PDB file of N, CA and C in Angstrom:
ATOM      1  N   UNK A 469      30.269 -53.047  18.447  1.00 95.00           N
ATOM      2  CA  UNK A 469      29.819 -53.970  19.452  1.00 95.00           C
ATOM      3  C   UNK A 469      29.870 -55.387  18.888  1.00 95.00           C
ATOM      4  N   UNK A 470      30.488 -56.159  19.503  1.00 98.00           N
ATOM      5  CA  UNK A 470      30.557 -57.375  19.072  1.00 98.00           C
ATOM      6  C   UNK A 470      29.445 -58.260  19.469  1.00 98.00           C
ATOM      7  N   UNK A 471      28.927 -59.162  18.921  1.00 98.00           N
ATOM      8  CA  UNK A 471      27.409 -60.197  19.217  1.00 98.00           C
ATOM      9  C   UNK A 471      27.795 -61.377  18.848  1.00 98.00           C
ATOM     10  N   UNK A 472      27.278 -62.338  19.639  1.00 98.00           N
ATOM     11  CA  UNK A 472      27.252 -63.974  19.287  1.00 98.00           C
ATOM     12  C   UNK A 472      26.028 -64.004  18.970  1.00 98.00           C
ATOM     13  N   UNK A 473      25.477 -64.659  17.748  1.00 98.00           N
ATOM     14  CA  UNK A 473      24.562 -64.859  17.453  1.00 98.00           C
ATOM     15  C   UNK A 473      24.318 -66.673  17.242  1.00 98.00           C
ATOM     16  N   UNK A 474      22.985 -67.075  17.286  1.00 98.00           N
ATOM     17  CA  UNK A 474      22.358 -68.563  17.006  1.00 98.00           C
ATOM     18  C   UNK A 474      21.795 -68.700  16.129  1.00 98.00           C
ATOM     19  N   UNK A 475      20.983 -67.230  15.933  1.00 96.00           N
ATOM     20  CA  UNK A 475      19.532 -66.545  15.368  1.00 96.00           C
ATOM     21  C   UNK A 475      19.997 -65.541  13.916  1.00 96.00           C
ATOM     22  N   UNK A 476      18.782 -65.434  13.314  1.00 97.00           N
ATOM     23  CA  UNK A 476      18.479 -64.042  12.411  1.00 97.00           C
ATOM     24  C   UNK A 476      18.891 -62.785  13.323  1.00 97.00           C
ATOM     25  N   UNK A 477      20.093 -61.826  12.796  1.00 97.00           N
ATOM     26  CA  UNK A 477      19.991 -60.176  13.803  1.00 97.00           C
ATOM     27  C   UNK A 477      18.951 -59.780  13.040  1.00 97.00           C
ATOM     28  N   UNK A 478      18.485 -59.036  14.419  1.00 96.00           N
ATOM     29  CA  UNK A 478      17.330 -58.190  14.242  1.00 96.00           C
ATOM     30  C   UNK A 478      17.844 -57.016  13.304  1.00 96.00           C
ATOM     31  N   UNK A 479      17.051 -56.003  13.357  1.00 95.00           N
ATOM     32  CA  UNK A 479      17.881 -54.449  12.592  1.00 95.00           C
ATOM     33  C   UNK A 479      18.812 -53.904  13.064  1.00 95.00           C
ATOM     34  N   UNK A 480      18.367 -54.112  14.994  1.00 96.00           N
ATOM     35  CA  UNK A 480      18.689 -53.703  15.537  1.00 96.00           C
ATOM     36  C   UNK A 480      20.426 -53.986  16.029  1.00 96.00           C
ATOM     37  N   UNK A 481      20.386 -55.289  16.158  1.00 97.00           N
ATOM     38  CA  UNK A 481      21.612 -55.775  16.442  1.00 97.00           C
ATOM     39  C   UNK A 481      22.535 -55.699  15.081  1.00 97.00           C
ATOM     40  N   UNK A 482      21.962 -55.485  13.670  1.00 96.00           N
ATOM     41  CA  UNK A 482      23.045 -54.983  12.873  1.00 96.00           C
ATOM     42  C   UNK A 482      23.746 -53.883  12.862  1.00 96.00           C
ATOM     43  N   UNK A 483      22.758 -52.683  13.279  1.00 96.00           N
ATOM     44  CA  UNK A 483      23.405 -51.378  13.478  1.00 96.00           C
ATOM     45  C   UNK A 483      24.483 -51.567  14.395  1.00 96.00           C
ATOM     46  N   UNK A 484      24.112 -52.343  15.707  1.00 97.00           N
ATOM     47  CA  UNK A 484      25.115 -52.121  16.853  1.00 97.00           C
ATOM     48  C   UNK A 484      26.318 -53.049  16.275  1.00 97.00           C
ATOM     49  N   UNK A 485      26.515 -53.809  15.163  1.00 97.00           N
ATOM     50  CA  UNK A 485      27.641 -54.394  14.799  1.00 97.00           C
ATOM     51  C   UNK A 485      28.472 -53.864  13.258  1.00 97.00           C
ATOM     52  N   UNK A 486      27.615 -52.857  13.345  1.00 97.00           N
ATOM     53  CA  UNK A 486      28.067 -51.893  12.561  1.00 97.00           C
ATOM     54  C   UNK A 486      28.580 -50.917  12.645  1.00 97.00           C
ATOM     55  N   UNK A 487      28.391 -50.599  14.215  1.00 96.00           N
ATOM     56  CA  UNK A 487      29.470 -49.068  15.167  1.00 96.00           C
ATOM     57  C   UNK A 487      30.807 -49.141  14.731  1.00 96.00           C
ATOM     58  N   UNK A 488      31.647 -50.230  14.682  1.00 94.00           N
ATOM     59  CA  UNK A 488      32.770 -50.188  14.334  1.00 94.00           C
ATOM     60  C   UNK A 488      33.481 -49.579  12.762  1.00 94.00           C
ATOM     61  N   UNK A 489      32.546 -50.193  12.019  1.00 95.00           N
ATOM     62  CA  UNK A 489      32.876 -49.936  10.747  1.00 95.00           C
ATOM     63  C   UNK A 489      31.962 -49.148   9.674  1.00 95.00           C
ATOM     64  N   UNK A 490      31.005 -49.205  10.081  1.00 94.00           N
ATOM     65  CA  UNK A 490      30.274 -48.088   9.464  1.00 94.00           C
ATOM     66  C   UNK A 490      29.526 -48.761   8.239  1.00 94.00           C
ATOM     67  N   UNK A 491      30.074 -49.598   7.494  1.00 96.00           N
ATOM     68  CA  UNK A 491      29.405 -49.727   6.306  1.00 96.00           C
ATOM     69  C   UNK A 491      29.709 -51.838   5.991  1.00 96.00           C
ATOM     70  N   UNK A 492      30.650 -52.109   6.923  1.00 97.00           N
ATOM     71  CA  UNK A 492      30.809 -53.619   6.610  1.00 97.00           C
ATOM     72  C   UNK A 492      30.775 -54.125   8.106  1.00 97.00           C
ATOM     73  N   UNK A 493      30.588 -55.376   8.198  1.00 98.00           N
ATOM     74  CA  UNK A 493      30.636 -56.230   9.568  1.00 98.00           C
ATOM     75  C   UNK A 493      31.696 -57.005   9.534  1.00 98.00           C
ATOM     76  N   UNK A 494      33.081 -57.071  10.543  1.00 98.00           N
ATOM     77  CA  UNK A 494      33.993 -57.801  10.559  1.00 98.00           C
ATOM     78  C   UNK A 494      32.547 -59.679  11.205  1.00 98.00           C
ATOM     79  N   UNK A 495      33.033 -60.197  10.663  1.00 98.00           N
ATOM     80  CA  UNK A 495      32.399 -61.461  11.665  1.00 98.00           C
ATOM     81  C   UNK A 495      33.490 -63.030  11.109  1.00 98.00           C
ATOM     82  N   UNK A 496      33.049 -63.918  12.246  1.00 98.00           N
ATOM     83  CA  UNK A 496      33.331 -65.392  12.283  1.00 98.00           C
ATOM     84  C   UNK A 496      32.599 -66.060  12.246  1.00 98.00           C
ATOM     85  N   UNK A 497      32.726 -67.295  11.648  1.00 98.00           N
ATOM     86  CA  UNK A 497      31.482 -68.575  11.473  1.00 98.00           C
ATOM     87  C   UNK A 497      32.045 -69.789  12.113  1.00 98.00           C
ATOM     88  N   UNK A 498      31.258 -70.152  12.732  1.00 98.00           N
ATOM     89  CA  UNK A 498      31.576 -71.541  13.188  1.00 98.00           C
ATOM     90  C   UNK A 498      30.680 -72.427  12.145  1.00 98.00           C
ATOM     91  N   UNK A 499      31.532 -73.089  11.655  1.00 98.00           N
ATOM     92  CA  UNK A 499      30.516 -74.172  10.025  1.00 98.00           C
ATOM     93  C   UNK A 499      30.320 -74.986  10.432  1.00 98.00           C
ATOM     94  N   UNK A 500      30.229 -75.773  11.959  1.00 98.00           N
ATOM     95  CA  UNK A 500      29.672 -77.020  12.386  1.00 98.00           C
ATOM     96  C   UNK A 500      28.395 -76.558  13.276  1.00 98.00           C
ATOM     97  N   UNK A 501      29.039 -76.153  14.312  1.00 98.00           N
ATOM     98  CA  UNK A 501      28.066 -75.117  15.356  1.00 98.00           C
ATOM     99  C   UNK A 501      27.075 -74.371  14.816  1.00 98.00           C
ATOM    100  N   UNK A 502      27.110 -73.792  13.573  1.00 98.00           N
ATOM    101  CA  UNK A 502      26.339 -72.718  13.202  1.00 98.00           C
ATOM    102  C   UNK A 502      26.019 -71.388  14.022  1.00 98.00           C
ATOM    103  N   UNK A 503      27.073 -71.067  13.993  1.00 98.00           N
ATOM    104  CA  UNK A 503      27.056 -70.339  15.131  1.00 98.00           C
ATOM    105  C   UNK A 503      28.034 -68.759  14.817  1.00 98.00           C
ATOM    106  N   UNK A 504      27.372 -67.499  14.723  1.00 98.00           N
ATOM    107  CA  UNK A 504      27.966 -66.521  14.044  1.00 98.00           C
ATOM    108  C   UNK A 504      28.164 -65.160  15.675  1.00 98.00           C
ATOM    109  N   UNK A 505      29.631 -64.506  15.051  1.00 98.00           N
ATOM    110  CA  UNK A 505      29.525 -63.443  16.044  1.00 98.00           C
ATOM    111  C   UNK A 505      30.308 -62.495  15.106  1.00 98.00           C
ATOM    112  N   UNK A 506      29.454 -61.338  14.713  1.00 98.00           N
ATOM    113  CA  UNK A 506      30.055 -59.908  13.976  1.00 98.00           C
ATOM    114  C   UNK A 506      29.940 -58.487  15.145  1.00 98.00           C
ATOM    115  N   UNK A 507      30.873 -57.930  14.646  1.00 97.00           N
ATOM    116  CA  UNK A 507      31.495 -56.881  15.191  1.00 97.00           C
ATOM    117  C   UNK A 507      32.578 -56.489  15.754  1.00 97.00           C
ATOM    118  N   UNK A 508      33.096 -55.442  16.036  1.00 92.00           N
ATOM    119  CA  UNK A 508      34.422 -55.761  16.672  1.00 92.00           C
ATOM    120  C   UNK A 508      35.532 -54.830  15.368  1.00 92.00           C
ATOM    121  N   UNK A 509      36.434 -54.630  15.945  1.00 96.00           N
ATOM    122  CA  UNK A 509      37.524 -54.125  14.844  1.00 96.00           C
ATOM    123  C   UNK A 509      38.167 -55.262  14.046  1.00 96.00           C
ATOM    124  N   UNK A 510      38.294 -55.745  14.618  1.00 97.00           N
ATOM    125  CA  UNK A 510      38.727 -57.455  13.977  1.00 97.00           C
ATOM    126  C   UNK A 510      38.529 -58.727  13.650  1.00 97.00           C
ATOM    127  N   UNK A 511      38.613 -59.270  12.679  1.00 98.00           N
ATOM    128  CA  UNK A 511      38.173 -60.900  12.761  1.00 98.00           C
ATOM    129  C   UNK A 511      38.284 -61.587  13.680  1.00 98.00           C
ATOM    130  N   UNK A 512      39.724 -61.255  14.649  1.00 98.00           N
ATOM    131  CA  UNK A 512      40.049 -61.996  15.434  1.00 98.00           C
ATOM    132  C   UNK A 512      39.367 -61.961  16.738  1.00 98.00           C
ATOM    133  N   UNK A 513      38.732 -60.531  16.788  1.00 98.00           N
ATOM    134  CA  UNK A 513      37.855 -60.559  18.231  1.00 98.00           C
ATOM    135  C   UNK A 513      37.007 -60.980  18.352  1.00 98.00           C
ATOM    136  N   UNK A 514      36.447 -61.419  16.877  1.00 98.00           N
ATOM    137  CA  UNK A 514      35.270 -62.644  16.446  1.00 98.00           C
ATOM    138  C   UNK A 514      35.497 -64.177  16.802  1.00 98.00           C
ATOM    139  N   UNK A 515      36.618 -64.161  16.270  1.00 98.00           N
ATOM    140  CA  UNK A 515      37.247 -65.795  16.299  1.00 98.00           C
ATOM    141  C   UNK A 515      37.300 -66.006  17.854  1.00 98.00           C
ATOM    142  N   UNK A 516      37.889 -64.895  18.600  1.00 98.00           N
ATOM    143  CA  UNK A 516      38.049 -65.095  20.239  1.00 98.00           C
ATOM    144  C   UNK A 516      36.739 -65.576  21.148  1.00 98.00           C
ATOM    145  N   UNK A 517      35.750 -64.955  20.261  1.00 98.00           N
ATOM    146  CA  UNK A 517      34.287 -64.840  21.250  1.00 98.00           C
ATOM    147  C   UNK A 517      34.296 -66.368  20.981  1.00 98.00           C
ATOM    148  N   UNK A 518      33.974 -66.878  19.533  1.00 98.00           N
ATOM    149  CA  UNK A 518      33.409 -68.014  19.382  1.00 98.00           C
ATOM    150  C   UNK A 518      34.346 -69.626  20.270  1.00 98.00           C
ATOM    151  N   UNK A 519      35.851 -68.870  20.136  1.00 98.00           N
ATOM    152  CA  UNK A 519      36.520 -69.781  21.110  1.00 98.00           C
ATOM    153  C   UNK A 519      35.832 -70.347  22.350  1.00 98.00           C
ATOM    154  N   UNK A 520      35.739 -68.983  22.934  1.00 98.00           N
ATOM    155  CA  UNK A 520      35.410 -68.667  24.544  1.00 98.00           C
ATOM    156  C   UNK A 520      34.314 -69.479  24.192  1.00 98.00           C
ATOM    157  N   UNK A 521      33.063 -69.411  23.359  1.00 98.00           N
ATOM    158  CA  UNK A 521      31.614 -70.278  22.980  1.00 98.00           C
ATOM    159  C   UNK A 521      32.122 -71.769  23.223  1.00 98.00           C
ATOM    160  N   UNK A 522      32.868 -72.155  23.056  1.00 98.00           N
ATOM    161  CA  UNK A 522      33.220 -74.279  22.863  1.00 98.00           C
ATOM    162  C   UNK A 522      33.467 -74.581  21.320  1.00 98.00           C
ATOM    163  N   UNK A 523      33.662 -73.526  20.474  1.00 98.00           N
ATOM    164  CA  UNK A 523      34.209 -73.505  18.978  1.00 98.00           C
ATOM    165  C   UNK A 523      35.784 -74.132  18.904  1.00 98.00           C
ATOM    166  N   UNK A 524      35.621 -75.247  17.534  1.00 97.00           N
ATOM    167  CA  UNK A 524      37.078 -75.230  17.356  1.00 97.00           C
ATOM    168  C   UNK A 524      37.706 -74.583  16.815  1.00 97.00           C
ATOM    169  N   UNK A 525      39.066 -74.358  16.811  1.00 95.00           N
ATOM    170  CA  UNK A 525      40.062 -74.001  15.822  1.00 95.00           C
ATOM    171  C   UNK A 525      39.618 -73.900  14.175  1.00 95.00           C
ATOM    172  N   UNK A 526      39.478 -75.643  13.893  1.00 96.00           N
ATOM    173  CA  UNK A 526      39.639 -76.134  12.408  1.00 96.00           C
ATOM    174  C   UNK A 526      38.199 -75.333  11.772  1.00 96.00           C
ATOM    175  N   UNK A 527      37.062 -75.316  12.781  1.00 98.00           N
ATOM    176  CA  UNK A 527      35.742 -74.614  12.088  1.00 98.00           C
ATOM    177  C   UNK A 527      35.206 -73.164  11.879  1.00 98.00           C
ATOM    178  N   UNK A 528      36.327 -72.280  12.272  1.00 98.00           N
ATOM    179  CA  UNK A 528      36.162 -71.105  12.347  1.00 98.00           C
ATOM    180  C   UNK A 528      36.736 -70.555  11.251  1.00 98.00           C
ATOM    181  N   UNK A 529      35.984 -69.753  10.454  1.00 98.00           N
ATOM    182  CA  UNK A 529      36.119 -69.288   9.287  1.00 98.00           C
ATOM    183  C   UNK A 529      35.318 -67.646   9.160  1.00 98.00           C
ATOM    184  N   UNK A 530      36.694 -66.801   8.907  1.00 98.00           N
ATOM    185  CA  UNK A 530      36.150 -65.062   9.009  1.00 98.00           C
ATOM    186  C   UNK A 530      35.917 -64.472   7.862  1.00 98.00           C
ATOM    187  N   UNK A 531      35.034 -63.651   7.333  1.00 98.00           N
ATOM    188  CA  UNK A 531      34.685 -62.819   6.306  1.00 98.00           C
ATOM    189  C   UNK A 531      34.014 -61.339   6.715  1.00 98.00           C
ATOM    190  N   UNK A 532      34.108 -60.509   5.801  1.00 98.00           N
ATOM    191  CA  UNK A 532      33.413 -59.591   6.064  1.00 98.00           C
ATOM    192  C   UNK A 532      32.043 -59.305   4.931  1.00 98.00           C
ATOM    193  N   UNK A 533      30.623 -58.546   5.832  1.00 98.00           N
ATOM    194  CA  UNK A 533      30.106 -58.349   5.312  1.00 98.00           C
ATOM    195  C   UNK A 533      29.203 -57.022   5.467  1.00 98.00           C
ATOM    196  N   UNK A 534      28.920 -56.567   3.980  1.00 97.00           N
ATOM    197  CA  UNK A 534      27.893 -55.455   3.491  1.00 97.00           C
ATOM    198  C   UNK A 534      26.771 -55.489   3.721  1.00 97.00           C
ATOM    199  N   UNK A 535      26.121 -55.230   4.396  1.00 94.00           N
ATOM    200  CA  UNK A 535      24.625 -55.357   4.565  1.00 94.00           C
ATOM    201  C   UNK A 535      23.529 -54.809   3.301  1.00 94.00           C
ATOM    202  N   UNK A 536      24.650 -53.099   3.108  1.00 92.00           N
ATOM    203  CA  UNK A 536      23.733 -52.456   2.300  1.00 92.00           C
ATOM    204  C   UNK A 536      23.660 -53.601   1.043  1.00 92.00           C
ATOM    205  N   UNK A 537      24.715 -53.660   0.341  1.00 94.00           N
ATOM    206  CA  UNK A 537      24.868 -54.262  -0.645  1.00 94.00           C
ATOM    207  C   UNK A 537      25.073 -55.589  -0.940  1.00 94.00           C
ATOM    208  N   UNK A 538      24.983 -56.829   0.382  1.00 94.00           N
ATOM    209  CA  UNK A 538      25.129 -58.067   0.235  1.00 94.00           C
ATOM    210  C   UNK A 538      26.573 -58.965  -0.048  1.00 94.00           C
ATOM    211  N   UNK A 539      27.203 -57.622  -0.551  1.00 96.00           N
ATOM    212  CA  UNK A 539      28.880 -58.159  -0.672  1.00 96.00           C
ATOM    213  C   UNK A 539      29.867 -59.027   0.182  1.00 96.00           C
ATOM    214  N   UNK A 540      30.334 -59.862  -0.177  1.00 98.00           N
ATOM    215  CA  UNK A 540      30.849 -60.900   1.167  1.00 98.00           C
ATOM    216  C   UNK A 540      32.377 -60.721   0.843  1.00 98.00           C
ATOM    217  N   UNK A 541      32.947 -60.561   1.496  1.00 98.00           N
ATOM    218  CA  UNK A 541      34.679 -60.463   1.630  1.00 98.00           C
ATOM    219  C   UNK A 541      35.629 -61.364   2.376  1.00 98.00           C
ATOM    220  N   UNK A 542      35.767 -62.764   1.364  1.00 98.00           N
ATOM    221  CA  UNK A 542      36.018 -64.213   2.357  1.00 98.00           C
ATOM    222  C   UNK A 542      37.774 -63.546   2.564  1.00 98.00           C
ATOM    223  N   UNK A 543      38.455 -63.013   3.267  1.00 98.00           N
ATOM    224  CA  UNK A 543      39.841 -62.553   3.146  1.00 98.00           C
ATOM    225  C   UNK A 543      40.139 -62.107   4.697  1.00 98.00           C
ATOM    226  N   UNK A 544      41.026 -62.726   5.525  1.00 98.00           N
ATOM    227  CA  UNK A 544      41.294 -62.755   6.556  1.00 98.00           C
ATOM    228  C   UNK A 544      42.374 -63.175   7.051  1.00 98.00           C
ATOM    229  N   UNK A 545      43.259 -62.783   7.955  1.00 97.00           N
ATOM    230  CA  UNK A 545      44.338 -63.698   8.837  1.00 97.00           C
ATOM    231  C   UNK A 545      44.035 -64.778   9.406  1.00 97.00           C
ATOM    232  N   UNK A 546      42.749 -64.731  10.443  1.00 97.00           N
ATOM    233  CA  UNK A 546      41.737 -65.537  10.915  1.00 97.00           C
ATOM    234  C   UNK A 546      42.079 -66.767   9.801  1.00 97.00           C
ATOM    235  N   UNK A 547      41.694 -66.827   8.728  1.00 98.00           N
ATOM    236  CA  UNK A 547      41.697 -67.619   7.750  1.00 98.00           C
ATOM    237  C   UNK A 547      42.774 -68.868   7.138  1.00 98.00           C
ATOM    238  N   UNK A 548      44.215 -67.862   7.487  1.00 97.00           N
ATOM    239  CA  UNK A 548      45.215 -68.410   6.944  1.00 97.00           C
ATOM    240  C   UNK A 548      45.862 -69.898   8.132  1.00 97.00           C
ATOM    241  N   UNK A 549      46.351 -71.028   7.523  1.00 93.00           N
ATOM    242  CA  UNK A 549      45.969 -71.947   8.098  1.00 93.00           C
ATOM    243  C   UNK A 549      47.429 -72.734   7.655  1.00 93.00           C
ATOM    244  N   UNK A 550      48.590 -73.168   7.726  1.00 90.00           N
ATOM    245  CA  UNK A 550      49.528 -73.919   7.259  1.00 90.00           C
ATOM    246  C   UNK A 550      48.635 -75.403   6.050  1.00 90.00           C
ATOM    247  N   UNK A 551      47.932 -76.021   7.334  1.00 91.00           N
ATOM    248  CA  UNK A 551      47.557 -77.169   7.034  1.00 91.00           C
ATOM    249  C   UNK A 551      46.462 -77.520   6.426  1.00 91.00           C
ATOM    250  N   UNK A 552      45.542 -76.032   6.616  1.00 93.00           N
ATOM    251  CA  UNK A 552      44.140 -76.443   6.108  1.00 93.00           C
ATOM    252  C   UNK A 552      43.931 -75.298   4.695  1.00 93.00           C
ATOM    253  N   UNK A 553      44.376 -74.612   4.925  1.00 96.00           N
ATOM    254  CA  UNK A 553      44.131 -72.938   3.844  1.00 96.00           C
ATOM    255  C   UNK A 553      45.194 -72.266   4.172  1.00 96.00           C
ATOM    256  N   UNK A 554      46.185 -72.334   2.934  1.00 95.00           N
ATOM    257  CA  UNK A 554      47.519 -71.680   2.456  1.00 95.00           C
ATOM    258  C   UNK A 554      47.148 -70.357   2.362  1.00 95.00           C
ATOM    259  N   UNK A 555      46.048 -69.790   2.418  1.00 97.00           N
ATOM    260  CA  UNK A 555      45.523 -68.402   2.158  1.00 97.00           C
ATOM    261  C   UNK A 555      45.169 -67.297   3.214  1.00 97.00           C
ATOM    262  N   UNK A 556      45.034 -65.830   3.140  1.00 97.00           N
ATOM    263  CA  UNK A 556      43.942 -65.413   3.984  1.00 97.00           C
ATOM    264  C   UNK A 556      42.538 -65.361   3.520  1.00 97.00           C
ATOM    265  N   UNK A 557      42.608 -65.896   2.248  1.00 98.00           N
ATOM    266  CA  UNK A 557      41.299 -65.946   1.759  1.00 98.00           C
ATOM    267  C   UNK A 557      40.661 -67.904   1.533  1.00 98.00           C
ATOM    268  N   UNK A 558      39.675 -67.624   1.617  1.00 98.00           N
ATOM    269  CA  UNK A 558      39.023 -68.737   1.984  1.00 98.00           C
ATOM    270  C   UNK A 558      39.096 -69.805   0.544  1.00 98.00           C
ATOM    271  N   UNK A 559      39.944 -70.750   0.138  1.00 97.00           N
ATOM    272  CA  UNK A 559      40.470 -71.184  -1.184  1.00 97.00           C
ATOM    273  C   UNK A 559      39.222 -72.701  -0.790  1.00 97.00           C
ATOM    274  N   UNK A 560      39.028 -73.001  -0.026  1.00 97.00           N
ATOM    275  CA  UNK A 560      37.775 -74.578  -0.640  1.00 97.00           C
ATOM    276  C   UNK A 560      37.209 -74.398  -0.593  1.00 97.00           C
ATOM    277  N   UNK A 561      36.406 -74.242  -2.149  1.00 97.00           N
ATOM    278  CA  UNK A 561      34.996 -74.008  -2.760  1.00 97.00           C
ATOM    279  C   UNK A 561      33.420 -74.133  -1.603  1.00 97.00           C
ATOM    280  N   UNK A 562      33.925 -75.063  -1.047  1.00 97.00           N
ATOM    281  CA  UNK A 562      32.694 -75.930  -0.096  1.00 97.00           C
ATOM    282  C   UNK A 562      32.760 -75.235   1.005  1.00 97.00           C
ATOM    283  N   UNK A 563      33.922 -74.480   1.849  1.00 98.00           N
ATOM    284  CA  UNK A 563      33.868 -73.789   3.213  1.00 98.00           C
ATOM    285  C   UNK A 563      33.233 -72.633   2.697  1.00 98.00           C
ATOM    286  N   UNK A 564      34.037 -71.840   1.931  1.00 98.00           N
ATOM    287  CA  UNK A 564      33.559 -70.962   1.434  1.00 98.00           C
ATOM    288  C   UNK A 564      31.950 -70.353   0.831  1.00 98.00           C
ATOM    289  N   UNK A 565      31.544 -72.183   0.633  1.00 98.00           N
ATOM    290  CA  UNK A 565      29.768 -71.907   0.330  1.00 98.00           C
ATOM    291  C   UNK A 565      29.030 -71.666   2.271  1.00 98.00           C
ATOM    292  N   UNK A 566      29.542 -72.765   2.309  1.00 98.00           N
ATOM    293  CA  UNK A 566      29.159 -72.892   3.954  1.00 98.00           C
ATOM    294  C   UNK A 566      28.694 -71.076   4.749  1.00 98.00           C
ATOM    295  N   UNK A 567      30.649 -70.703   4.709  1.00 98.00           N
ATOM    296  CA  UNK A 567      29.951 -69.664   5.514  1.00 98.00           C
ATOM    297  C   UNK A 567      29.399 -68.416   4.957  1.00 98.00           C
ATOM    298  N   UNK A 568      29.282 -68.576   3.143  1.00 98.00           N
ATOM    299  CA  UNK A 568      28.270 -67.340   2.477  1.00 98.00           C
ATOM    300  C   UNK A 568      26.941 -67.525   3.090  1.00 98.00           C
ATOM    301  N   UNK A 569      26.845 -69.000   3.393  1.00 97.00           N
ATOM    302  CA  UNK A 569      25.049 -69.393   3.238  1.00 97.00           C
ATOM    303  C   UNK A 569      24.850 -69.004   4.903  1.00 97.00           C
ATOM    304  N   UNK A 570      25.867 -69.179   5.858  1.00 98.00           N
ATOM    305  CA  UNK A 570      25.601 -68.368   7.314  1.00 98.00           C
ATOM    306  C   UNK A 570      25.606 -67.188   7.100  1.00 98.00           C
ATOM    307  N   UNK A 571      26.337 -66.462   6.568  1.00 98.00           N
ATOM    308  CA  UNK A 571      26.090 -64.597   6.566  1.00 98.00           C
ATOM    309  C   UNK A 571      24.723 -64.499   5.565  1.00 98.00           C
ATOM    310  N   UNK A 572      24.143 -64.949   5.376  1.00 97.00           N
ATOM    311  CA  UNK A 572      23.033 -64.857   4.334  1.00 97.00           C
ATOM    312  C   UNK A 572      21.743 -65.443   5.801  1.00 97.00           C
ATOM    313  N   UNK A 573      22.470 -65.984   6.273  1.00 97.00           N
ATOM    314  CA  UNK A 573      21.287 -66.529   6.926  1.00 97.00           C
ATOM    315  C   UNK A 573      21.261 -65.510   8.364  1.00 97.00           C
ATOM    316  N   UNK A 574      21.999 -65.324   8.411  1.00 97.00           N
ATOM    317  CA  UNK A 574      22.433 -64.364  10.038  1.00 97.00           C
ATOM    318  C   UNK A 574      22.504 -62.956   9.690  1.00 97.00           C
ATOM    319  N   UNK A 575      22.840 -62.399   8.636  1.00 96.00           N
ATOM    320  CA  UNK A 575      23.013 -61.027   8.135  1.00 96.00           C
ATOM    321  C   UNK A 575      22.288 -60.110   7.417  1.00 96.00           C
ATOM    322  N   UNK A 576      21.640 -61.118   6.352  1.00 88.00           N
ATOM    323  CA  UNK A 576      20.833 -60.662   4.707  1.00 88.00           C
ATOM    324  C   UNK A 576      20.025 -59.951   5.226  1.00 88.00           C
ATOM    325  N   UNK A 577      19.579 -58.582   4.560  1.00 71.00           N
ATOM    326  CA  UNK A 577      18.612 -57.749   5.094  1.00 71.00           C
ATOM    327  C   UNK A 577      17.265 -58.173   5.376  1.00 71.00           C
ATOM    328  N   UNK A 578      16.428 -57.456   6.316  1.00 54.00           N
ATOM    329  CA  UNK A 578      15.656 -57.827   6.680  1.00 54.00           C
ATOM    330  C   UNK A 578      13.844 -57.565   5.838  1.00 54.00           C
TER     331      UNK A 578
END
């Protein structure tokens, strides 16, 4: 089940963004907006929601995350960028803090 979140997920809304995968949360960050949506089979059905939200392009940044274990997985298509990030993984130090400190803030157990 995919969720837009503003807020802390409850327990509840982690499990349901956890149907898909069982043990990690595909999700997207908006790093201006602050603004998170996990679940879904894909990053990209993340990146889509937050579109549809009034999100830009340049601020959307996908990772996956472990709940049990806190593990963050900055590595995505979502990610890869000609102009901004040569990567699927998230290569500037500073985005990369950005959206650990949103999945920490939107995800970290309760």
């Amino acid at each position: 089940m995919i969720l837009l979140l503003r807020n802390r997920a409850t327990s509840q809304q982690i499990e349901q963004m956890l149907t898909e995968h069982k043990f990690y949360i595909k999700t997207a960050v908006d790093i201006e907006r602050l603004v998170l949506v996990g679940g879904g089979e894909l990053h990209a059905d993340c990146e889509k929601e937050l579109l549809k939200d009034g999100s830009r392009q340049q601020d959307i940044w996908a990772a996956s995350f472990m709940p049990i274990t806190g593990k963050m997985i900055f590595e995505s298509m979502v990610n890869l960028r000609p102009r901004q990030n040569r990567s699927m993984e998230i290569l500037d130090p500073n985005i990369r803090e950005r959206v650990a400190q949103l999945l920490i803030e939107f995800l970290e157990n309760l």
